C-alpha cells in the first residue's frame, strides 16, 4: 500500500509522545495517525490537533468511547459524561470517528449488557451529531468478551448499526477481531456505507494475555491482502490504520516499530483505484 | 445438577490413568466419562470399555477426530485413516459421539480449509453409519482459529450440520467456545435435534495461552445455569460433561480436581424433567 493511504495508531508505538508519534508518522510518509486518548492527555486535544495539522496528518480515529454497561446508574452517568468529552475531543481533532469499545457484561448478564450498550449509544447521538463526530462501534474478538465488549462479532455490530439507521453510528473493523468469521465478506458488504475505520493487526501464536498478543501485519495467520481488498471492494475510501497492541513491540524502540509497521504495510498490494476518499462528514463539519 | 446426569472428561483430570479416571467418576457418582484418545492409548479401547462398563459409566464422547485441512493429499489420506480408527474406537467404547475438532487453515486460506473440512466429514459418513457412531462437529472459540479449527462459531457449525442432513452428523457444544455469541439461544434451538454432546468450562481471566486457560464451571464469566437450562429447554437429553483444559487444574492432584468438578456441577440448578435420555443411536447399534 501507498503509506499516504495509511495511518499509524498511537498504541502501536505506545511509548512515543504525541510529537514523537507525529514525527515518526510524517517521516515514513503516513497519511494519518490514530490516537488513543492517553496519547494527548498531557498536552490536550487542541495542541495535539495543531501538531497533526502542521505535519499534514489526518486523525483517522480517536480511541475510545464506550464502556456502557455499568453496575449502577451513577457509574453509567459518569461514563456518559466521559463519552461526551471523548466526542468533544474527536471534534477538536477533526477525527474521522470516535471508536466505541462498548464494554463487557457485569454479573454474567450478556443480554443486559447489550441493552445498556444500545441505550448508551442512543444517549450520545444528539451530541455526536451536533459535534459532527461519527461513532464507530468496534466489534471485539470474542476473546475479549469478558473484559472489553459484549459486542463480539461483526454480525452483531452490523445489526446494531442498522437498528440505529443514523448517519452518526457506524463501524470500525479490525482484522484482529473479525478475521475468523465465515460471514466476513457478506457482512462487510452489508456494512459498506457504515465503515468509518479499518484497522490492521495480525494473529500470532501463542496468545499471551487477551489484549496485547497481536502481531505486525504479515507476521501471522490473517490474509491481510485479502482483507484490505475486501474493504476496498465494498467501497471503503478511508485510510487504513495499523494498530498493534503487543507486549513484544512495546518493548521495542518506537522508531523501530514505526519502521516495521511502514514496511509491513508496503508489503500489502493495493490495486489501482484503491484510494482513500478525502470527503468524510467529520471533515466537512 | 444430579451427577448421574453428568460426565467427567478425562482431560479435566489429565494425569489420571484410565482406571483412576473411572474410579474417580464412580466415587463421585458421575453417570459417565468423556475420553480423549490418549487416555486409553496404553490399554486400548476394548479394555477401556470394560473398565467403564464394570463401573456402570457411560462413555459420553471420544475426542477427537478431525484435523481435515492438510497441505498435501498424502497427509489428508493419513488423517482420513486416523479418523476411521477414531470411529472404530468410539464404536468399541459405545460412545455417544466422536467429537470433531475440524482443524485450522494452512497458508491463511480459510475458505480452502472450510472446503476440506466439509469434504473430510463427507468421506467419513459411510464408515460412521456402518459403525453406528455419531460425528459431533465442535465449533471452537475464535481464539483457536489459527491452531484448532476453522469452524469458529455455532452458527457456522449448525449451517454445516444442516447441509449434511445426516443422522450421523451433529454437534458438540461447549460453553467455553460459544458463550459470547448473541445468537446462542436461537442457534441452540436450530441445533436441537443435532445436539450430541454438551460440555462445560468457564471463561476465566487472564488468558494464558489459547488452549488451557479454562476455569471450573462457576469460577468465571459464563452464565452456567442459563446455558444448562437452554440446552435442556431445546430438548437435549444427554449427559453434561465437565471438560476443563487448565494449566492450573492440571497442576492439582486429580482427586482434588474431580472433587472440585463434582461440587461445581452440583451448584448448577437442574429443574424437574431435566433428565438425560438413555436412548441414543450410539447405544442402540
XYZ file of C-alpha atoms in Angstrom:
570
model
C 0.000 0.000 0.000
C 0.917 3.600 -0.504
C 1.586 4.915 3.005
C -0.282 8.127 2.249
C -3.379 5.873 2.418
C -2.346 4.561 5.822
C -2.455 5.744 9.407
C -0.190 4.943 12.355
C -2.081 4.348 15.587
C -0.538 5.736 18.748
C -0.854 2.459 20.626
C 1.398 0.759 18.086
C 4.249 2.983 19.300
C 2.888 3.300 22.801
C 5.913 4.811 24.491
C 6.244 7.639 21.933
C 4.990 11.058 22.981
C 2.474 12.728 20.694
C 5.110 14.918 18.997
C 7.274 11.813 18.535
C 4.338 9.897 17.059
C 3.651 12.751 14.651
C 7.306 12.944 13.667
C 7.532 9.194 13.064
C 4.336 9.139 11.013
C 5.479 12.087 8.925
C 8.983 10.708 8.418
C 7.631 7.481 6.957
C 5.054 9.227 4.799
C 1.926 8.047 6.602
C -1.195 9.995 5.686
C -2.646 9.929 9.167
C -2.475 8.988 12.799
C -4.947 7.252 15.069
C -5.000 8.463 18.649
C -5.736 6.723 21.887
C -6.865 9.392 24.297
C -3.929 8.845 26.629
C -1.603 9.862 23.794
C -2.673 13.515 24.133
C -3.778 13.715 27.765
C -0.672 15.693 28.684
C -0.932 18.371 26.010
C -4.678 18.350 25.335
C -6.660 17.676 22.183
C -6.271 21.197 20.742
C -2.490 21.101 20.920
C -2.480 17.554 19.505
C -4.648 18.752 16.626
C -2.137 21.512 15.854
C 0.723 19.013 15.803
C -1.160 16.787 13.371
C -2.232 19.680 11.143
C 1.257 21.121 10.967
C 2.568 17.757 9.765
C -0.355 17.430 7.350
C -1.573 14.286 9.110
C -5.217 13.407 9.246
C -6.560 11.999 12.547
C -8.269 8.818 11.456
C -9.656 7.717 14.804
C -9.891 8.532 18.466
C -9.970 5.600 20.862
C -12.113 5.336 22.867
C -15.622 5.987 23.966
C -17.887 3.229 25.215
C -17.835 1.014 28.312
C -21.592 1.455 28.531
C -22.590 -1.410 30.838
C -22.020 -0.260 34.401
C -23.362 -1.714 37.622
C -25.007 1.482 38.909
C -26.870 4.454 37.472
C -24.229 6.755 38.919
C -21.446 4.911 37.138
C -23.451 4.956 33.913
C -23.849 8.723 34.268
C -20.113 9.185 34.820
C -19.376 7.019 31.790
C -21.855 9.039 29.717
C -20.118 12.276 30.703
C -16.750 10.848 29.773
C -18.158 9.772 26.421
C -19.379 13.326 25.799
C -15.847 14.554 26.482
C -14.458 11.974 24.082
C -16.821 13.265 21.383
C -15.639 16.823 22.033
C -12.020 15.726 21.754
C -12.704 13.887 18.492
C -14.349 17.069 17.184
C -11.343 19.153 18.206
C -9.043 16.696 16.474
C -11.214 16.618 13.327
C -11.106 12.847 13.639
C -12.824 10.587 11.132
C -14.549 8.840 14.005
C -14.670 8.058 17.703
C -14.167 4.342 18.265
C -16.625 2.738 20.689
C -15.278 -0.140 22.748
C -18.675 -0.955 24.134
C -17.800 -2.705 27.400
C -18.330 -6.146 28.937
C -21.214 -7.564 30.923
C -21.472 -7.446 34.676
C -22.774 -10.379 36.674
C -22.716 -12.637 33.599
C -25.684 -10.803 32.091
C -24.890 -10.599 28.380
C -28.400 -9.564 27.358
C -28.444 -6.813 29.983
C -25.070 -5.550 28.810
C -26.263 -5.408 25.228
C -29.321 -3.432 26.253
C -27.173 -0.939 28.172
C -24.892 -0.611 25.158
C -27.770 0.241 22.835
C -29.154 2.734 25.364
C -25.730 4.256 25.937
C -25.107 4.847 22.252
C -28.604 6.288 21.765
C -27.912 8.796 24.523
C -24.849 10.084 22.627
C -26.464 10.660 19.250
C -27.518 14.294 19.687
C -24.135 15.331 20.985
C -22.313 13.405 18.264
C -24.481 14.930 15.555
C -24.019 18.415 16.990
C -20.257 17.953 17.023
C -20.172 16.246 13.641
C -18.420 13.240 15.132
C -19.185 9.768 13.830
C -19.381 6.979 16.385
C -17.709 3.774 15.224
C -18.816 0.642 17.055
C -15.923 -1.796 17.163
C -16.839 -5.471 17.298
C -14.204 -7.031 19.515
C -12.739 -10.513 19.345
C -14.779 -12.973 21.462
C -11.580 -13.483 23.456
C -12.348 -10.050 24.911
C -15.987 -10.667 25.761
C -15.352 -10.729 29.498
C -13.261 -7.576 29.777
C -13.711 -5.351 26.726
C -17.004 -5.718 24.913
C -20.203 -7.685 24.755
C -20.292 -6.827 21.036
C -18.346 -9.847 19.892
C -18.970 -10.258 16.207
C -19.221 -8.163 13.095
C -22.696 -9.549 12.515
C -23.915 -8.298 15.853
C -22.301 -4.907 15.257
C -23.826 -4.525 11.793
C -27.252 -5.425 13.179
C -26.828 -2.756 15.845
C -25.742 -0.117 13.339
C -28.710 -0.932 11.102
C -31.080 -0.583 14.037
C -29.802 2.953 14.661
C -30.003 3.940 10.986
C -28.176 7.134 11.930
C -25.521 8.993 9.937
C -23.566 9.192 13.201
C -23.374 5.487 14.015
C -21.177 3.124 12.050
C -18.329 0.680 12.450
C -14.660 0.259 12.898
C -13.422 -3.096 11.698
C -10.089 -4.502 12.817
C -8.722 -7.643 11.166
C -7.671 -8.992 14.545
C -11.221 -9.020 15.866
C -13.122 -10.378 12.870
C -10.801 -12.431 10.640
C -12.145 -15.794 11.828
C -15.740 -15.124 10.755
C -17.094 -17.184 7.840
C -19.556 -14.375 7.114
C -16.860 -11.676 6.859
C -17.284 -10.905 3.119
C -21.067 -10.742 3.312
C -21.012 -8.662 6.481
C -18.546 -6.168 5.054
C -20.840 -5.739 2.072
C -23.730 -5.011 4.420
C -21.526 -2.668 6.438
C -20.148 -0.811 3.443
C -21.815 2.553 3.956
C -21.125 2.472 7.679
C -17.452 1.623 7.555
C -15.783 4.568 9.280
C -12.463 2.972 10.163
C -10.397 -0.038 9.141
C -7.539 -1.304 11.262
C -4.920 -3.999 10.817
C -3.182 -6.281 13.285
C -2.183 -9.883 12.775
C -2.997 -13.021 14.758
C 0.193 -14.566 16.123
C 0.561 -17.530 18.466
C 0.826 -18.208 21.297
C -1.729 -15.905 22.913
C -0.171 -14.363 25.982
C -2.924 -12.331 27.538
C -6.122 -11.486 25.707
C -5.203 -7.862 24.949
C -1.650 -7.462 23.744
C -0.591 -10.567 21.854
C -1.021 -9.004 18.430
C 1.356 -9.176 15.511
C 2.527 -6.797 12.810
C 0.511 -7.289 9.596
C 2.069 -10.158 7.660
C 3.612 -11.863 10.678
C 0.618 -14.045 11.500
C -2.300 -16.112 10.294
C -4.539 -13.479 8.712
C -4.830 -12.942 4.960
C -4.049 -9.206 5.052
C -4.087 -8.545 1.276
C -7.449 -10.322 1.061
C -8.878 -8.254 3.908
C -7.669 -4.930 2.504
C -9.006 -5.793 -0.930
C -12.336 -6.741 0.615
C -12.699 -3.402 2.381
C -11.818 -1.532 -0.810
C -14.127 -3.670 -2.926
C -17.124 -2.706 -0.786
C -16.201 0.944 -1.204
C -14.260 1.852 1.923
C -12.421 5.002 0.942
C -10.740 5.951 4.197
C -7.258 5.328 5.428
C -6.121 2.003 6.778
C -4.676 2.080 10.269
C -2.023 -0.131 11.745
C -2.956 -0.729 15.370
C -0.800 -3.367 17.044
C -1.221 -3.964 20.760
C 1.800 -6.097 21.503
C 3.956 -6.680 24.528
C 6.711 -7.638 22.119
C 6.543 -4.471 20.043
C 6.006 -2.285 23.114
C 9.413 -3.494 24.298
C 10.962 -2.258 21.032
C 12.046 1.366 20.432
C 9.181 3.299 18.767
C 11.336 4.276 15.793
C 11.963 0.608 15.029
C 8.288 -0.224 15.454
C 7.226 2.569 13.086
C 9.791 1.336 10.561
C 8.472 -2.226 10.849
C 4.871 -1.033 10.523
C 5.686 1.018 7.424
C 7.422 -1.951 5.810
C 4.579 -4.291 6.730
C 2.002 -2.001 5.100
C 4.090 -1.523 1.967
C 4.107 -5.321 1.522
C 0.332 -5.343 1.142
C -0.672 -4.958 -2.509
C -3.057 -2.158 -3.373
C -4.827 -2.212 -6.672
C -5.339 0.812 -8.858
C -8.308 2.812 -7.706
C -7.910 1.761 -4.079
C -7.562 5.307 -2.931
C -8.775 6.995 0.184
C -11.685 9.348 -0.231
C -10.954 12.798 1.193
C -14.639 13.558 1.725
C -15.952 12.496 5.091
C -18.593 14.015 7.334
C -16.017 14.510 10.072
C -14.043 16.893 7.864
C -16.949 18.727 6.422
C -18.456 19.749 9.721
C -27.321 -30.975 38.844
C -27.619 -34.613 39.750
C -24.203 -36.071 38.966
C -25.768 -39.142 37.406
C -26.683 -36.709 34.587
C -23.066 -35.596 34.285
C -19.874 -36.890 32.779
C -16.247 -36.343 33.782
C -13.952 -35.752 30.824
C -10.514 -37.344 31.006
C -8.722 -34.116 30.108
C -10.125 -32.456 33.242
C -8.041 -34.899 35.313
C -5.341 -35.267 32.707
C -2.721 -37.022 34.811
C -5.122 -39.749 35.976
C -4.809 -43.147 34.279
C -7.969 -44.579 32.770
C -8.642 -46.855 35.763
C -8.077 -43.854 38.053
C -10.462 -41.720 35.987
C -13.110 -44.439 36.163
C -12.628 -44.809 39.904
C -12.893 -41.055 40.485
C -16.005 -40.729 38.309
C -17.667 -43.684 40.049
C -16.708 -42.489 43.530
C -18.397 -39.123 42.952
C -21.478 -40.633 41.326
C -20.923 -39.346 37.803
C -23.061 -41.055 35.205
C -20.399 -41.040 32.530
C -16.918 -40.253 31.348
C -15.662 -38.458 28.262
C -12.447 -39.796 26.815
C -9.628 -38.152 24.961
C -7.999 -40.848 22.892
C -4.695 -40.560 24.738
C -6.497 -41.589 27.934
C -6.790 -45.199 26.683
C -3.863 -45.477 24.268
C -1.936 -47.646 26.703
C -4.658 -50.210 27.375
C -6.690 -49.951 24.189
C -10.325 -49.030 23.575
C -11.701 -52.508 24.338
C -10.095 -52.659 27.771
C -11.212 -49.065 28.464
C -14.757 -50.028 27.505
C -14.661 -52.910 30.002
C -13.491 -50.566 32.768
C -16.336 -48.142 32.048
C -18.945 -50.878 31.772
C -17.873 -52.527 35.017
C -18.295 -49.200 36.818
C -21.629 -48.610 35.048
C -20.290 -45.452 33.401
C -21.494 -44.372 30.008
C -18.868 -43.023 27.562
C -20.347 -39.717 26.508
C -17.728 -38.652 23.982
C -14.473 -39.587 22.352
C -12.125 -36.741 21.459
C -11.071 -36.436 18.761
C -11.407 -36.914 15.045
C -10.988 -34.077 12.594
C -7.967 -32.010 11.567
C -9.219 -32.234 7.988
C -7.299 -29.411 6.288
C -3.869 -30.733 5.423
C -1.325 -29.318 2.993
C -0.927 -32.474 0.853
C -3.148 -35.275 -0.436
C -0.928 -37.779 1.357
C -1.416 -36.033 4.698
C -5.150 -35.839 4.079
C -5.193 -39.585 3.425
C -3.281 -40.289 6.641
C -5.673 -38.057 8.579
C -8.636 -39.828 6.997
C -7.246 -43.206 8.089
C -6.756 -41.938 11.619
C -10.331 -40.651 11.654
C -11.574 -44.107 10.610
C -9.656 -45.569 13.561
C -11.213 -42.978 15.869
C -14.669 -44.025 14.669
C -13.819 -47.671 15.377
C -12.646 -46.757 18.861
C -15.816 -44.770 19.544
C -17.815 -47.803 18.407
C -15.846 -50.105 20.715
C -16.446 -47.705 23.586
C -20.161 -47.387 22.790
C -19.637 -43.651 22.917
C -22.473 -41.190 22.383
C -20.368 -39.436 19.739
C -16.960 -38.821 18.247
C -16.049 -35.152 18.647
C -14.646 -33.495 15.526
C -12.074 -30.772 16.087
C -12.031 -29.822 12.450
C -8.584 -28.256 12.074
C -7.194 -24.851 11.150
C -6.358 -23.347 7.776
C -2.985 -23.595 6.115
C -1.466 -20.677 4.242
C -4.159 -18.334 5.566
C -6.781 -19.912 3.325
C -9.917 -20.031 5.470
C -12.246 -20.832 2.580
C -9.992 -23.658 1.419
C -9.869 -25.062 4.944
C -13.642 -24.997 5.207
C -13.971 -26.846 1.906
C -11.523 -29.528 3.068
C -13.452 -29.867 6.318
C -16.729 -30.461 4.501
C -15.075 -32.961 2.158
C -13.324 -34.686 5.037
C -16.533 -35.192 7.002
C -18.387 -36.402 3.919
C -15.716 -39.046 3.402
C -16.379 -40.451 6.904
C -20.148 -40.802 6.670
C -20.337 -44.375 5.392
C -17.902 -45.644 7.987
C -19.635 -43.723 10.776
C -23.039 -45.047 9.740
C -21.728 -48.596 9.482
C -20.254 -48.351 12.977
C -23.254 -46.528 14.399
C -21.051 -43.667 15.575
C -22.347 -40.123 15.504
C -19.896 -37.412 14.449
C -20.166 -34.267 16.557
C -18.719 -31.145 14.954
C -17.394 -28.876 17.687
C -17.405 -25.169 16.933
C -14.259 -23.837 18.578
C -13.685 -20.435 20.125
C -12.360 -17.955 17.541
C -9.274 -17.710 19.768
C -8.401 -21.152 18.366
C -8.973 -20.343 14.697
C -5.269 -20.467 13.868
C -4.397 -23.735 15.562
C -7.509 -25.818 16.233
C -10.412 -25.218 13.893
C -11.648 -23.050 11.070
C -15.175 -23.769 12.374
C -15.327 -20.814 14.719
C -18.951 -20.223 15.566
C -22.041 -22.195 16.447
C -23.819 -20.595 13.504
C -21.247 -21.891 11.058
C -21.385 -25.350 12.650
C -25.185 -25.505 12.537
C -25.145 -24.473 8.883
C -22.673 -27.261 8.164
C -24.729 -29.850 10.018
C -27.873 -28.785 8.165
C -26.060 -29.123 4.834
C -25.208 -32.734 5.654
C -28.726 -33.563 6.833
C -27.347 -36.900 8.029
C -28.289 -38.825 11.167
C -24.544 -39.280 11.722
C -23.530 -35.607 11.725
C -24.369 -33.282 14.588
C -22.783 -31.040 17.158
C -20.946 -30.847 20.400
C -21.419 -27.523 22.131
C -19.039 -26.343 24.832
C -19.867 -23.220 26.837
C -16.288 -22.052 26.592
C -16.390 -21.890 22.812
C -19.808 -20.317 22.234
C -20.870 -18.325 25.309
C -20.097 -14.934 23.750
C -22.491 -15.352 20.808
C -25.556 -13.120 20.753
C -27.332 -15.740 18.637
C -26.703 -18.581 21.129
C -30.363 -19.170 22.128
C -31.628 -19.144 18.548
C -28.794 -21.335 17.320
C -29.312 -23.918 20.052
C -32.960 -24.092 19.053
C -31.931 -24.753 15.455
C -29.363 -27.287 16.633
C -31.706 -29.111 18.978
C -32.072 -32.396 17.106
C -28.354 -32.479 16.332
C -27.019 -31.853 19.802
C -24.982 -34.949 20.567
C -22.815 -33.573 23.362
C -22.811 -30.653 25.772
C -19.685 -29.631 27.661
C -18.965 -27.067 30.349
C -15.904 -24.992 31.098
C -15.786 -21.417 32.346
C -14.085 -18.325 30.965
C -11.532 -17.009 33.451
C -9.069 -14.177 33.020
C -6.319 -13.626 32.205
C -5.919 -15.830 29.155
C -2.566 -17.569 29.365
C -2.296 -19.496 26.148
C -5.240 -20.105 23.850
C -5.798 -23.747 24.851
C -5.574 -24.293 28.585
C -6.765 -21.177 30.397
C -10.189 -22.602 31.247
C -11.960 -22.445 34.555
C -14.144 -24.801 36.568
C -17.854 -24.056 35.959
C -18.879 -21.215 38.252
C -15.406 -19.719 38.589
C -15.672 -17.391 35.606
C -17.769 -15.124 33.429
C -20.226 -17.560 31.868
C -23.826 -17.939 32.999
C -23.656 -21.718 33.550
C -27.197 -22.220 34.908
C -28.567 -20.264 31.965
C -26.589 -22.338 29.495
C -27.606 -25.679 31.000
C -31.246 -24.627 31.108
C -31.037 -23.540 27.481
C -29.731 -26.923 26.352
C -32.434 -28.734 28.316
C -35.159 -26.380 27.067
C -34.360 -27.238 23.447
C -34.599 -30.925 24.305
C -31.033 -32.041 24.869
C -31.408 -35.271 26.817
C -27.824 -36.457 27.094
C -25.349 -36.049 29.877
C -23.471 -32.855 30.540
C -19.713 -33.146 30.553
C -17.219 -31.140 32.515
C -14.183 -30.619 30.294
C -11.681 -28.172 31.749
C -8.363 -27.678 29.971
C -6.421 -25.764 32.557
C -2.772 -25.424 33.433
C -3.902 -24.558 36.939
C -6.074 -27.627 37.441
C -3.560 -29.869 35.696
C -1.097 -28.899 38.429
C -3.601 -30.107 41.061
C -3.948 -33.779 42.148
C -6.676 -35.480 40.057
C -8.669 -36.469 43.139
C -8.926 -32.814 44.162
C -9.881 -31.796 40.639
C -12.618 -34.435 40.459
C -13.908 -33.240 43.824
C -13.956 -29.625 42.628
C -15.686 -30.595 39.384
C -18.341 -32.570 41.245
C -19.015 -29.655 43.578
C -19.126 -27.189 40.690
C -21.716 -29.256 38.844
C -23.850 -29.754 41.944
C -24.034 -25.948 42.263
C -25.834 -25.695 38.937
C -29.607 -25.897 39.382
C -31.445 -28.520 37.410
C -35.173 -28.300 37.050
C -37.527 -31.250 37.278
C -37.678 -33.075 33.998
C -34.125 -32.154 33.055
C -33.141 -35.763 32.773
C -30.781 -37.482 30.412
C -32.367 -39.650 27.775
C -30.937 -43.176 27.747
C -31.837 -43.741 24.101
C -29.154 -42.755 21.658
C -28.161 -44.245 18.306
C -24.684 -44.965 19.639
C -26.137 -47.273 22.252
C -28.687 -48.940 20.066
C -26.258 -50.149 17.455
